Structures are given as structure tokens and as C-alpha cells.
Coordinates of C-alpha atoms in Angstrom, one line a residue:
X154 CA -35.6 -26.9 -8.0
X155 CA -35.3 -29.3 -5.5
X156 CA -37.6 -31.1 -3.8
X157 CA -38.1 -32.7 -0.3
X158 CA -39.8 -35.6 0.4
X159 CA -41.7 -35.4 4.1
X160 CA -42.6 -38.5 6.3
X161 CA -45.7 -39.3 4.3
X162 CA -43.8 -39.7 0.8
X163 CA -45.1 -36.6 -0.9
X164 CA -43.2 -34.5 -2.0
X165 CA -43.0 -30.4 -1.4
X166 CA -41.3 -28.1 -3.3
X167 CA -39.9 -24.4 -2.2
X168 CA -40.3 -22.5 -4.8
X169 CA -37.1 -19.6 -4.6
X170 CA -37.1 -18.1 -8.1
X171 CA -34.9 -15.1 -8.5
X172 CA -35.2 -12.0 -10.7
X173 CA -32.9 -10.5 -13.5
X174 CA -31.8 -7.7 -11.3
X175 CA -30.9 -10.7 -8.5
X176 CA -29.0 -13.2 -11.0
X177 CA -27.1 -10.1 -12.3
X178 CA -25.6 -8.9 -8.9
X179 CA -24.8 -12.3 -8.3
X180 CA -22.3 -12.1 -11.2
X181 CA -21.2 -8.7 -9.8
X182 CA -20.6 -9.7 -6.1
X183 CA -18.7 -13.1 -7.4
X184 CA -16.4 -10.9 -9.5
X185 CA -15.9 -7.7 -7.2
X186 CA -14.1 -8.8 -4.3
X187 CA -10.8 -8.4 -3.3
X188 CA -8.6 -7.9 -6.4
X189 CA -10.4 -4.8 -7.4
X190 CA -9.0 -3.2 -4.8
X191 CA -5.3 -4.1 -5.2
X192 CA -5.1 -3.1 -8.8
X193 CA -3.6 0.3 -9.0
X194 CA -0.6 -1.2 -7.6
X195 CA -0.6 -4.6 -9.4
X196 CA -1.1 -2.8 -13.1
X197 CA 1.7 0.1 -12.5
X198 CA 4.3 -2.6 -11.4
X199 CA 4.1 -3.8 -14.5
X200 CA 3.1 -1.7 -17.2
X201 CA 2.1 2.1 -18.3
X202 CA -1.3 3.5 -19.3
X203 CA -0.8 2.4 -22.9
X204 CA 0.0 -1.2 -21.8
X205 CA -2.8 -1.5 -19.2
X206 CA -5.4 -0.5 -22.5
X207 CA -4.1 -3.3 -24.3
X208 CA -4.4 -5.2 -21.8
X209 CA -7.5 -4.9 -20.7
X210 CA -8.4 -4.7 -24.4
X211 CA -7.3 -8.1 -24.4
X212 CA -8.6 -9.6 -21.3
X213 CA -12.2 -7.7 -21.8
X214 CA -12.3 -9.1 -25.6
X215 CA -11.6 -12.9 -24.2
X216 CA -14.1 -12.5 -20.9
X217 CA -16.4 -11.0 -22.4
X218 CA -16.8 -14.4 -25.1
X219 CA -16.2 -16.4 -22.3
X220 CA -19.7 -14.5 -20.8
X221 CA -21.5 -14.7 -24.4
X222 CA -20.6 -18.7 -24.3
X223 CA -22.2 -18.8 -21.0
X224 CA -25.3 -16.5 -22.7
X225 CA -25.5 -19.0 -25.4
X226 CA -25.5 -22.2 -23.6
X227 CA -28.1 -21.1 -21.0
X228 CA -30.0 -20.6 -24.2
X229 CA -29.6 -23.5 -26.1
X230 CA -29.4 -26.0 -23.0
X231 CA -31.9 -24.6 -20.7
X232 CA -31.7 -28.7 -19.6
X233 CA -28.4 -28.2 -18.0
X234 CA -28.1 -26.6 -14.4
X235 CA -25.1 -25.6 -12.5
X236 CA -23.7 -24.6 -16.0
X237 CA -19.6 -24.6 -15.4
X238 CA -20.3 -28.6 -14.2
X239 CA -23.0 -29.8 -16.1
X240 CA -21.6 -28.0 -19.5
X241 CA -18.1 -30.0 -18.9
X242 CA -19.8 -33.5 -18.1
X243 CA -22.5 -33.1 -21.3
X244 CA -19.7 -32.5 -23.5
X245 CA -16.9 -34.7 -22.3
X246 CA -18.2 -37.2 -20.1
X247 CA -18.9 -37.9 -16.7
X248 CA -15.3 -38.2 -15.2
X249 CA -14.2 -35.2 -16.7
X250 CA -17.7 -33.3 -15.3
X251 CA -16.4 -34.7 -12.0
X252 CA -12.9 -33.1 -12.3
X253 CA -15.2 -29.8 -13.7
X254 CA -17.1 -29.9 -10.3
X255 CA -14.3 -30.3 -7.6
X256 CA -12.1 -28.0 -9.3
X257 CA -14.6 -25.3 -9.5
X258 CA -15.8 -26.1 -6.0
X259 CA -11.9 -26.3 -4.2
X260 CA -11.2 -23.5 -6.3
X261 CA -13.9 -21.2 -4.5
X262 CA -12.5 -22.4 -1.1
X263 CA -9.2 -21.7 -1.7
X264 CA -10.4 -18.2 -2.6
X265 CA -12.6 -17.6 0.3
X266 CA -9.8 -18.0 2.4
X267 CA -7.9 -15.1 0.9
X268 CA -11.1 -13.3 1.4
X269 CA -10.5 -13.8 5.3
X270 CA -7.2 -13.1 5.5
X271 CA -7.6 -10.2 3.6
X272 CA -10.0 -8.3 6.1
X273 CA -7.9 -9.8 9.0
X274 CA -4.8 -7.9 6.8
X275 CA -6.6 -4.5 6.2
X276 CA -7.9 -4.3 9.9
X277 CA -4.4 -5.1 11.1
X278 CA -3.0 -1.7 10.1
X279 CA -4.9 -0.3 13.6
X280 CA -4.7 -3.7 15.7
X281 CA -1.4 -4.9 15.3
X282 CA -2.2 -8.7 16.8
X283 CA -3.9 -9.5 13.4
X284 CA -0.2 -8.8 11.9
X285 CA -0.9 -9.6 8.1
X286 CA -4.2 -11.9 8.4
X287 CA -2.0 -14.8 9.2
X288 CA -1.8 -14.6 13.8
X289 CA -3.2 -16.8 15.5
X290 CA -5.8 -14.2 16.6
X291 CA -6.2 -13.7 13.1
X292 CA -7.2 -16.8 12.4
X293 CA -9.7 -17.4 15.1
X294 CA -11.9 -14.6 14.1
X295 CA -11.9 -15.7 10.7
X296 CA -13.3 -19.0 11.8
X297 CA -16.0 -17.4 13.4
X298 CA -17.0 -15.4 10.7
X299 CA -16.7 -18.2 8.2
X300 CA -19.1 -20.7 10.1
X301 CA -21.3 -17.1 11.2
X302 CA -22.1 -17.2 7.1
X303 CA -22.5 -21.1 7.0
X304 CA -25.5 -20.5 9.6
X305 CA -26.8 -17.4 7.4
X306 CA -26.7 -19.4 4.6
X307 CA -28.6 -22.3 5.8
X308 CA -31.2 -20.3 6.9
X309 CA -32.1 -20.2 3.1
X310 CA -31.3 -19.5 -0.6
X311 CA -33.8 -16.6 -0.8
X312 CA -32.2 -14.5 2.4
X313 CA -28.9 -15.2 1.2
X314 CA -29.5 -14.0 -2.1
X315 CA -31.4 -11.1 -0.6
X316 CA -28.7 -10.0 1.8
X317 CA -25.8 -10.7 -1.3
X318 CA -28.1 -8.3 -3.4
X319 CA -27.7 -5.3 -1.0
X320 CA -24.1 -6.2 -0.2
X321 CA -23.2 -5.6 -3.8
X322 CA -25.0 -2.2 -4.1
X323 CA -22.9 -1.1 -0.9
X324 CA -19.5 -2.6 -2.1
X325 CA -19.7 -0.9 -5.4
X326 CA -20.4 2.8 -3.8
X327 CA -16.9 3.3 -2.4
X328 CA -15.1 2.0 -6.0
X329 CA -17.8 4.7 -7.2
X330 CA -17.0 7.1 -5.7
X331 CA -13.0 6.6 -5.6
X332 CA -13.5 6.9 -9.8
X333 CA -15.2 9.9 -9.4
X334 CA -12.9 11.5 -6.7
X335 CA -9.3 10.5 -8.9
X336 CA -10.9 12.3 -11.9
X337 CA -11.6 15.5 -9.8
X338 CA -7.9 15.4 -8.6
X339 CA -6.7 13.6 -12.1
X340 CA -3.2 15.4 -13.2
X341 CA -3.3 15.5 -16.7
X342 CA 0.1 15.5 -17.2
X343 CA 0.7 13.0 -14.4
X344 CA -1.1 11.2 -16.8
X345 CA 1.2 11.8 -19.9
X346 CA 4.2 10.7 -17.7
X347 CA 2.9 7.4 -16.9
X348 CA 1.7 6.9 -20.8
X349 CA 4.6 4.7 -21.7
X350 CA 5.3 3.0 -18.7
X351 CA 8.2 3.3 -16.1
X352 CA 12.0 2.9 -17.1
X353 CA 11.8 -1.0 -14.9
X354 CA 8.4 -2.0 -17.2
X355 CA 10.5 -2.7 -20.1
X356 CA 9.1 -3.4 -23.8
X357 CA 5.2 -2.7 -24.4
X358 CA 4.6 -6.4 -24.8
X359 CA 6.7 -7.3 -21.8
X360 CA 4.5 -5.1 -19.6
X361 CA 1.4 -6.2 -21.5
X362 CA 2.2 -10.1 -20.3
X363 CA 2.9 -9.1 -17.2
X364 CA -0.5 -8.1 -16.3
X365 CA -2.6 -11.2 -18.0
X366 CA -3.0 -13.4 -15.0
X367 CA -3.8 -10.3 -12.6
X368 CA -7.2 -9.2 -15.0
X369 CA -7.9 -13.7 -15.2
X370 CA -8.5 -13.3 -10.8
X371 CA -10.2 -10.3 -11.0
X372 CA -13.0 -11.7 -13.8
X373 CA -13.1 -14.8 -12.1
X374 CA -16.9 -15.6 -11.0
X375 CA -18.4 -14.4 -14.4
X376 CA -20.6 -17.5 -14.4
X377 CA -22.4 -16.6 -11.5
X378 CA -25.7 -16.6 -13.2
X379 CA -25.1 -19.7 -14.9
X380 CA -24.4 -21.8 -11.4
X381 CA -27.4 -20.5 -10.0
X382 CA -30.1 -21.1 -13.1
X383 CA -31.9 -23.4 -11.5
X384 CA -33.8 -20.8 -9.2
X385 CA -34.1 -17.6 -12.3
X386 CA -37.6 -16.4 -13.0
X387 CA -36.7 -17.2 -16.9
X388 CA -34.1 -19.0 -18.1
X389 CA -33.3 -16.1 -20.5
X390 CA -32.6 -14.1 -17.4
X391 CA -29.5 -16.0 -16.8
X392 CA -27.8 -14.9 -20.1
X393 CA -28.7 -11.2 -19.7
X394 CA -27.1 -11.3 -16.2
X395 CA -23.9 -12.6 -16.9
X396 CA -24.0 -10.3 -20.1
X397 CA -25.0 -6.9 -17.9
X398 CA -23.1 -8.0 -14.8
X399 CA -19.8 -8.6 -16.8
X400 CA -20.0 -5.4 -19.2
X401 CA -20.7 -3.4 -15.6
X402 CA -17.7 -5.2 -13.6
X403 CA -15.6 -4.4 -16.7
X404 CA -15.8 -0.9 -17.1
X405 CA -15.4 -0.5 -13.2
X406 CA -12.4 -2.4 -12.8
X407 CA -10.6 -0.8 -16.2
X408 CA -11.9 2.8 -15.0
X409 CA -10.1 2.3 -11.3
X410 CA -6.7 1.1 -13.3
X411 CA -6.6 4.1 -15.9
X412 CA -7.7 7.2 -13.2
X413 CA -4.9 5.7 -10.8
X414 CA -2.1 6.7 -13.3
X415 CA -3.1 10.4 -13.1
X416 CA -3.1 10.4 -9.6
X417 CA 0.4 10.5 -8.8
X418 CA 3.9 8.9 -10.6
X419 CA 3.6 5.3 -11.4
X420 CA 6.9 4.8 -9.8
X421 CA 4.9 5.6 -6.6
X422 CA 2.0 3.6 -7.7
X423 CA 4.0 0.5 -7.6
X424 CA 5.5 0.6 -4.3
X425 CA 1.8 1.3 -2.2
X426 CA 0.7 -0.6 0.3
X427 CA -2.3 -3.3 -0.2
X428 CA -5.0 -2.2 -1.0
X429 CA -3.3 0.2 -3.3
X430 CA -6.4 1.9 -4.1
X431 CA -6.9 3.3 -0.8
X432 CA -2.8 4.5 -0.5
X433 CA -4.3 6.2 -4.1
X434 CA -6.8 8.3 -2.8
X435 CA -5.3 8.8 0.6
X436 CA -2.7 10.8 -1.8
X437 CA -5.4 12.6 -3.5
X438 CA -7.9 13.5 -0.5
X439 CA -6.1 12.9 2.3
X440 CA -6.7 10.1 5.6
X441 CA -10.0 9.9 5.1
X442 CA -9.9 8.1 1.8
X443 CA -7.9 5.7 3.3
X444 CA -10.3 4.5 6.2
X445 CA -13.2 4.8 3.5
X446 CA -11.6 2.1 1.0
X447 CA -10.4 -0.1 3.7
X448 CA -14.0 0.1 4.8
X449 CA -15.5 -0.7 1.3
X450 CA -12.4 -3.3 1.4
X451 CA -14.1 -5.4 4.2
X452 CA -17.8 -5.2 2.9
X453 CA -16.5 -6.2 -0.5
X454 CA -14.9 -9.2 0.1
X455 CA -18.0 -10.4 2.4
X456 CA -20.0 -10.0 -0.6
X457 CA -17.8 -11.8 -2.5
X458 CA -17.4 -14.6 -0.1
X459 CA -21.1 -14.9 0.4
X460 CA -21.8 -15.2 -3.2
X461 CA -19.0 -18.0 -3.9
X462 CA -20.0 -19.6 -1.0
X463 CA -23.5 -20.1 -2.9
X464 CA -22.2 -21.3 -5.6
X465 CA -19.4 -23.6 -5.1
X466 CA -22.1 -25.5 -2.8
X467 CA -24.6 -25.4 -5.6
X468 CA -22.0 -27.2 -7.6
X469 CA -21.6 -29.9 -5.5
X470 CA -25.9 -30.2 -4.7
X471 CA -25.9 -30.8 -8.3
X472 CA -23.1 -33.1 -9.0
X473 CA -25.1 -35.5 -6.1
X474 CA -28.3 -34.9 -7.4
X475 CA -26.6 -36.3 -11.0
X476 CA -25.2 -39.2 -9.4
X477 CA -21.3 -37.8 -9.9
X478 CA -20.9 -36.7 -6.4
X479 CA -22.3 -39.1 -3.2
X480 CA -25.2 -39.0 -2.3
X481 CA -25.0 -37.2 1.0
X482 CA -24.0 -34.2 -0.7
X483 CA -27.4 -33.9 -3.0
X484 CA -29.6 -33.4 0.3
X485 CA -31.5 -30.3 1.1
X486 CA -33.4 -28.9 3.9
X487 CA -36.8 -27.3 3.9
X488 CA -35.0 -23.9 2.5
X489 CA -34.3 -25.4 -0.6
X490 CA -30.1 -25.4 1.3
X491 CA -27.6 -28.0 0.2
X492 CA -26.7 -28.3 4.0
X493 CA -24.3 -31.4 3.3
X494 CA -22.3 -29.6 0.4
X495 CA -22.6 -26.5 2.3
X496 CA -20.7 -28.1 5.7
X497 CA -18.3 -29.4 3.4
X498 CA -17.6 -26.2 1.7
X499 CA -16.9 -24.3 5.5
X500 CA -14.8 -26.9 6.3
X501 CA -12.3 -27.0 3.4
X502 CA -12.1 -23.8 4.0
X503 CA -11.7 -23.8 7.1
X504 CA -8.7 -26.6 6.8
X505 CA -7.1 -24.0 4.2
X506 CA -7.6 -21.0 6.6
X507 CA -5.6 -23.5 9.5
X508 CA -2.6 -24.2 7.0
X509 CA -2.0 -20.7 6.0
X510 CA -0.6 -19.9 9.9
X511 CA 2.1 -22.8 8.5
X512 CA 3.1 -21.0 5.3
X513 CA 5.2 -18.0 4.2
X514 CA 3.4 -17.5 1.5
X515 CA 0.1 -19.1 1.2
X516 CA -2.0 -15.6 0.3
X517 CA -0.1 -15.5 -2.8
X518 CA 0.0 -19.1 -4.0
X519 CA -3.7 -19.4 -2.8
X520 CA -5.0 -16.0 -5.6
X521 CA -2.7 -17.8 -8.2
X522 CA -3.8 -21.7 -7.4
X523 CA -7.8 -20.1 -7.3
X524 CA -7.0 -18.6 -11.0
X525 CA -5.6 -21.9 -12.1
X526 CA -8.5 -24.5 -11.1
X527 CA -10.9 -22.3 -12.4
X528 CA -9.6 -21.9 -15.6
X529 CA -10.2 -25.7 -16.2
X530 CA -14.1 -25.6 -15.9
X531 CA -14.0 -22.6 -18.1
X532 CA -12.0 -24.1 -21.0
X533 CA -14.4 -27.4 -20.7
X534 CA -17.5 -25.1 -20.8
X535 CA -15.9 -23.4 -24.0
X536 CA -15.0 -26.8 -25.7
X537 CA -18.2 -27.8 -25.3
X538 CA -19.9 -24.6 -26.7
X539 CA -17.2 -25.1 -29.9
X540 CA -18.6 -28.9 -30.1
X541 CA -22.3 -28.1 -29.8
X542 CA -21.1 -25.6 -32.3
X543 CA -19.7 -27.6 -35.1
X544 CA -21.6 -30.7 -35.3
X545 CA -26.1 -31.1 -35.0
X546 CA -27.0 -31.2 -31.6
X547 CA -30.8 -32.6 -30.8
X548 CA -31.1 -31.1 -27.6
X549 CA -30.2 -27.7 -28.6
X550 CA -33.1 -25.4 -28.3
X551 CA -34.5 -25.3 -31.8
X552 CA -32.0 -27.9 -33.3
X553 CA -29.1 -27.7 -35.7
X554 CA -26.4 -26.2 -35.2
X555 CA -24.9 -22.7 -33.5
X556 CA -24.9 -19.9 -35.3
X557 CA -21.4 -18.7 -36.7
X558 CA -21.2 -16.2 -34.7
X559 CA -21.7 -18.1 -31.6
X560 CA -19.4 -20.6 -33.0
X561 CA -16.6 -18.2 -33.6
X562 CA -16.9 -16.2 -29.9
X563 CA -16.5 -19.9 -28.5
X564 CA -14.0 -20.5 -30.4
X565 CA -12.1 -17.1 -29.2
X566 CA -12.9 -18.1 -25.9
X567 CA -11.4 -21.0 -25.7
X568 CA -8.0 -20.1 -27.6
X569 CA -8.2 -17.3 -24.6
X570 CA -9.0 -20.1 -21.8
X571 CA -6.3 -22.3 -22.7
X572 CA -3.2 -19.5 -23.1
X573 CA -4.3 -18.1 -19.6
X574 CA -4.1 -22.2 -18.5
X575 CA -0.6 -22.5 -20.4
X576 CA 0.3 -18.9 -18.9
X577 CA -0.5 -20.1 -15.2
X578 CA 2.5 -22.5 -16.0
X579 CA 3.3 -26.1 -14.9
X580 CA 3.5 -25.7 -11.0
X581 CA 0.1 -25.3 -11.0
X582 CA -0.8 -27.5 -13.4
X583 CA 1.3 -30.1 -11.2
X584 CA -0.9 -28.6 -8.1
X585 CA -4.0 -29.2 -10.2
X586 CA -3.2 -33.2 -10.4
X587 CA -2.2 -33.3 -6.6
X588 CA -5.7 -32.3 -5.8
X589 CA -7.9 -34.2 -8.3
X590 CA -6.3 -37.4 -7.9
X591 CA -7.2 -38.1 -4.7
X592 CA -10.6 -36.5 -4.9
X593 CA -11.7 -38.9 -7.4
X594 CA -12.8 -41.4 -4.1
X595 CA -15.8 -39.2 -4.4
X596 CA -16.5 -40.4 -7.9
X597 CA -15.6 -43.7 -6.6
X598 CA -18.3 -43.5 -4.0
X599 CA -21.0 -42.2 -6.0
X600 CA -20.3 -45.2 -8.6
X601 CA -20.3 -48.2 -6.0
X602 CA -23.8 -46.0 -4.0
X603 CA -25.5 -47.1 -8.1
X604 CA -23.7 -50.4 -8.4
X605 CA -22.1 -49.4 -11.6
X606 CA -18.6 -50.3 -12.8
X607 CA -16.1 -47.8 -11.3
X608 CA -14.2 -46.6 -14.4
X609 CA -14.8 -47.1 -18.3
X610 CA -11.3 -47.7 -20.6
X611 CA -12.0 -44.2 -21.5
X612 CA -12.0 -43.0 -17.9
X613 CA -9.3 -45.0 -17.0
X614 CA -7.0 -43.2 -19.3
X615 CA -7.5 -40.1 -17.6
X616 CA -7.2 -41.6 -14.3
X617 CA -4.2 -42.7 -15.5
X618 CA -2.9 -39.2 -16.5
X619 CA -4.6 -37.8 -13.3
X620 CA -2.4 -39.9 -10.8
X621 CA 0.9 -40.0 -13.2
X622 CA 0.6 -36.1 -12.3
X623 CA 0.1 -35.9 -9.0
X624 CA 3.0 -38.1 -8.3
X625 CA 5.6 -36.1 -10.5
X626 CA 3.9 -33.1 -8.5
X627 CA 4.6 -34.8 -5.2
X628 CA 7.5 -35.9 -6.0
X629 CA 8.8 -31.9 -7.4
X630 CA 7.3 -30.5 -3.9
X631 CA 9.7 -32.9 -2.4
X632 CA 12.6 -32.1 -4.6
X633 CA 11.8 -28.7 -4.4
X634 CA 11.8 -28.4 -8.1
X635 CA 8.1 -26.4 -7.0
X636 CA 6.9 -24.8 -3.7
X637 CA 4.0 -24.2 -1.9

């Protein structure tokens, strides 16, 4: 909790404290946005239904550690706030937190702008002047809805939650209901066609691979609870939340994936229009499905943008308020709002939202770019659970070590983390360095603000690394070896 000091020197403190049922559809609006809607058409150009179990098998098995490492450190280091962050810079320093920070917190503007030009997209199919999200008149009213939400937002943590809380009960109604409709028109034999995938899917494990990266986006945000802890009722609330909110989002998003296939011929599955899940039930009910899931489309992904828009400026709050971010960026107002961190959040956005009119393909490389940086936080959080894990830690709660079991789910999730890193492959990695580089002038503030050296031989190293890689990725976007 923060706290503001007023003219006299005493300090106040607004007390926002937020319940179980709040954290958890926090982690449910940061997960369901956009990508749950595009998946009928993203799983059948790839695979069949036996592939897409597998899958999902696979992806649900390494999330849902990833959520249980999340559980356990909220348990066993209720001292640690903003967990993604604070996790990386407890276990590995404060340079590396740094990196944790920004890359979490560009990673959530990067997505919000798909978030924009994904409504601008879906309501261009009846006004033709918002062509595909990216028009100039596209791009104006997406400004004014993303600075709209930077003035809801400051208005306070508690409305914001409260008004996130209600947009996630309304954005999960349509995927409801489109689960329930495609079993009451599901073709069982439909079905039994689709089993072992198209003749273009190739082998079972081709087809498998083919769809890790989509299920990493769409399970992105499962640490909702854990960026917001400072504000739960009981820190043991944050663990159930992330627990409850990624179990729900899981059987949702593999339920709308398996009914699609008995809908109609996965051949036709793959070559629907975005968002595929309304061309699904369009074929199975007629227009009317069609205007419903675009609708559910557009309240979905304003969930979804409110709720990382939370957090990603929570991140940075707390990176200032731990001296690894400037100052400026750890003040509040009287709503208990990271104002600062929050401006800054609406305007990268807003500089990404300008550069996608100058790109052919920015929607695309913006999803896969998101997945990427946010993989890095997660596989530092899951390091750190493994170290905690293997050696006695003090500060635990209780002492000693982690149990085994807790030990070997971090362990899973971090072998998962780091193949989904490796699978992003190394134009993004190259992207990755292009960004941190340069933002480590924000570390370089927040050092000279304490009058501390800038960089420790051990910090240095990875500066080192960190530059060396942005200019061999500057240097490949120039040689076109990689594109934008």
C-alpha cells in the first residue's frame, strides 16, 4: 500500500484491499482477450482434434506450474510485491529485476495496441474507413479510447478494479454461450473427420508444434493476482486466484477449440475470417452469431486492456518505489494511482498505435514480440522458485526449504518457459536486446537519483551482452537478415 505524504508531513494511507473473487477475475480479464476469439481458426490451420489435445495437454500441464510457482511464491514471500518483477530482482539481482520490469511493462503496451486495432478491425467489416484497424480514422479513435481509460483509471484502483470485475462476467457470457450453442449443433461425425487432422497438417507432432506459441499468447496474464498483491484482503488470496482464475480460463479456451471441429470441416475452419469463432457459429446459427461474438469481441478486449493497463503500471510504481526505476515513476495520487507510470504506459502505447499505420504487418509481429518479452519475466520468476527451492532460504515463510513437490512443478515450469523462449526464435530474441538496451537509461537514472555507482562487474557483464545484442539486431534489421 502506498502512502501519501500531505503538506503537513503526515502521512495518509488509502486503504483499497481487494477480495478473492476480485484478484481472481483479474487473472481472467488479463488472460481472456483477444486470442480467445481467433482460435478455431489458428488450431485447425495447424493441427486435428487429436493434435489440438496434446497440445493443450501440453501447454495446460506447463501453465498451469507456471500458476502453482506463482501460488507458492505469494506464499513463501508474502515480502515481495508486484511478483513477475520483484521475484526476478530477489533471485538474480537488481539489473536483471530491471530488465524483469520493462520487459513485462513494454510487453503489456505492445499488446494493448493489438487490443485497439483489433476492435477498430472487427468494427470495420460494417464501416469500411476503419479498413483492417490500421486507417487513419482507425487510429484516431483508438487514441481516444486509449487516453478515455488513462482518465478512468486515474480516478482510482478500487473503480477500476470494480468496473474490470463486471467487464469480465460480460466478456465470458458470449464464449459461454458459443460452447453451449456448437455442442447443440455439434456433428458427431464432423467430428470424426477432423480427428486426425487435414491432408496439409502433416505428421501429429508437426501439427502439435505448430500450435505451441498460439496457446503461450492466449495464457499470457496468468500472474494477474500476483502483480496486484499488494492491495488483496489476504495474501493467501492471491495464490487461490491465479490457481481458480487459470483452471477456469483453461477449460474455456480448450472447450471453444475442441466444439469448433464438430462444427463444420476443418478445411473450412482454417480459411475463416478473424475472429474465427464468430465465422463458426455464424455457420451453425446463422448472422446473428456473428454480430453477437463480434460484440463479445469488443467488450473482451476492453477488459483485457483495462486489466493490463493495471498492471503493467503497477510494475513500474513498484520498480520506483524499490529504487530500480526513477523516482518520478513511484508517485501516487490520493487514489492510491501510479499517475506517472500510468502516463507513461498510454503513451508507449500510444507511440506503438502511431507506428502500426507505417507497417505491413505490425498486428502480427506485435502478438508474437508481446509473447516473447513476457516469457523472460516468467522464466526469471521460475528460476527463482527452483533457487528458493534447492538451497535454505531465511525469508521463506517458515524457513528451509520448498517442498519437493513445489520444487519439481518449478522445475517443470521452467524447462516449459525456456523451450517456448527458444521456440519464439532468435528474431525476437534480437528484438528483445534492441529494446532493453536502451531502456537501461532508466536504471541509469534511478542509480545516479541515490548516488550509487552505476553498474557492479557483475552487471556490467550483462550490460555488455545486452548492447552486443541490440547491435547485431540493428545491424540484421538493416541487412534485412530480420524484419519488422
Amino acid at each position: 500500500m502506498s502512502q501519501v505524504t500531505d503538506g503537513a508531513g503526515t502521512q495518509s494511507s488509502a486503504a483499497v484491499k481487494l477480495s478473492l473473487f476480485t484478484l481472481t477475475t483479474m487473472v481472467i480479464g488479463s488472460m481472456v482477450g483477444a486470442g480467445v476469439f481467433s482460435l478455431p481458426r489458428r488450431f485447425a490451420e495447424e493441427t486435428g482434434v487429436a493434435g489440438a489435445l496434446i497440445a493443450w495437454g501440453i501447454a495446460g500441464t506447463g501453465m498451469l506450474m507456471l500458476a502453482y510457482v506463482f501460488q507458492s511464491l505469494a506464499v513463501r514471500r508474502p515480502d515481495l510485491d508486484a511478483g513477475v518483477y520483484a521475484y526476478a530482482k530477489a533471485g538474480f539481482g537488481e539489473y536483471l529485476g530491471f530488465f524483469s520490469a520493462f520487459g513485462y511493462w513494454a510487453s503489456a503496451c505492445v499488446g494493448n495496441v493489438t487490443y485497439w486495432v483489433l476492435i477498430m478491425s472487427t468494427v470495420g467489416a460494417i464501416w469500411p474507413a476503419l479498413g483492417d484497424g490500421d486507417t487513419a480514422l482507425a487510429i484516431v479513435l483508438s487514441s481516444a479510447g486509449l487516453w478515455a481509460f488513462y482518465f478512468m483509471i486515474r480516478r482510482g484502483v478500487k473503480e477500476a478494479a470494480a468496473i474490470n470485475k463486471i467487464v469480465t462476467v460480460a466478456k465470458i457470457v458470449p464464449i459461454l454461450v458459443f460452447i453451449v450453442l456448437a455442442l447443440f449443433y455439434f456433428d458427431p461425425k464432423v467430428f470424426a473427420d477432423n480427428w486426425g487432422g487435414a491432408d496439409y497438417a502433416g505428421s501429429l507432432f508437426s501439427q502439435v508444434r505448430g500450435t505451441m506459441l498460439a496457446t503461450v499468447f492466449v495464457f499470457l496474464g496468468v500472474e494477474g493476482a500476483s502483480v496486484y498483491s499488494r492491495h488483496a484482503k489476504k495474501r493467501s488470496d492471491v495464490g487461490r486466484a491465479t490457481i481458480l482464475g487459470f483452471l477456469s480460463v483453461f477449460a474455456v479456451f480448450a472447450s471453444v477449440v475442441v466444439v469448433s471441429y464438430g462444427i463444420m470441416p476443418m478445411e473450412q475452419l482454417a480459411e475463416l475470417r478473424q475472429p474465427s469463432m464468430a465465422g463458426a457459429l455464424e455457420a451453425a446459427v446463422g448472422t446473428w452469431g456473428k454480430v453477437f461474438i463480434s460484440v463479445g469481441l469488443i467488450v473482451s478486449v476492453l477488459g483485457a486492456y483495462l486489466a493490463w493497463t493495471l498492471m503493467s503500471a503497477e510494475v513500474l510504481y513498484v520498480a520506483a518505489k524499490d529504487d530500480d526505476m526513477p523516482r518520478f515513476l513511484g508517485r501516487a495520487n490520493h487514489a492510491d494511482v501510479p499517475v506517472p507510470a500510468l502516463i507513461m504506459t498510454t503513451a508507449l502505447s500510444q507511440v506503438v498505435l502511431v507506428v502500426t499505420a507505417f507497417s505491413d504487418d505490425a498486428f502480427n509481429f506485435a502478438l508474437d514480440l508481446t509473447s516473447a518479452l513476457s516469457l523472460i519475466p516468467y522464466l526469471l520468476a521460475a528460476a527463482f522458485a527452483v533457487k528458493i527451492g534447492t538451497r535454505t532460504d531465511p525469508l521463506t515463510a517458515g524457513g528451509g526449504k520448498t517442498s519437493n513437490r513445489e520444487l519439481t512443478m518449478a522445475i517443470i515450469a521452467l524447462v516449459y518457459t525456456a523451450f517456448m523462449l527458444y521456440a519464439a526464435g532468435l528474431r525476437f530474441l534480437l528484438m528483445s536486446f534492441i529494446l532493453y538496451a536502451p531502456a537501461t537509461i532508466l536504471f541509469v537514472m534511478a542509480r545516479r537519483e541515490q548516488g550509487r555507482r552505476l553498474f557492479s562487474p557483475r552487471e556490467l557483464v550483462i550490460l555488455a551482452v545486452s548492447v552486443i545484442g541490440a547491435v547485431i539486431g540493428v545491424i540484421a534489421l538493416a541487412a534485412g537478415w530480420i524484419s519488422l
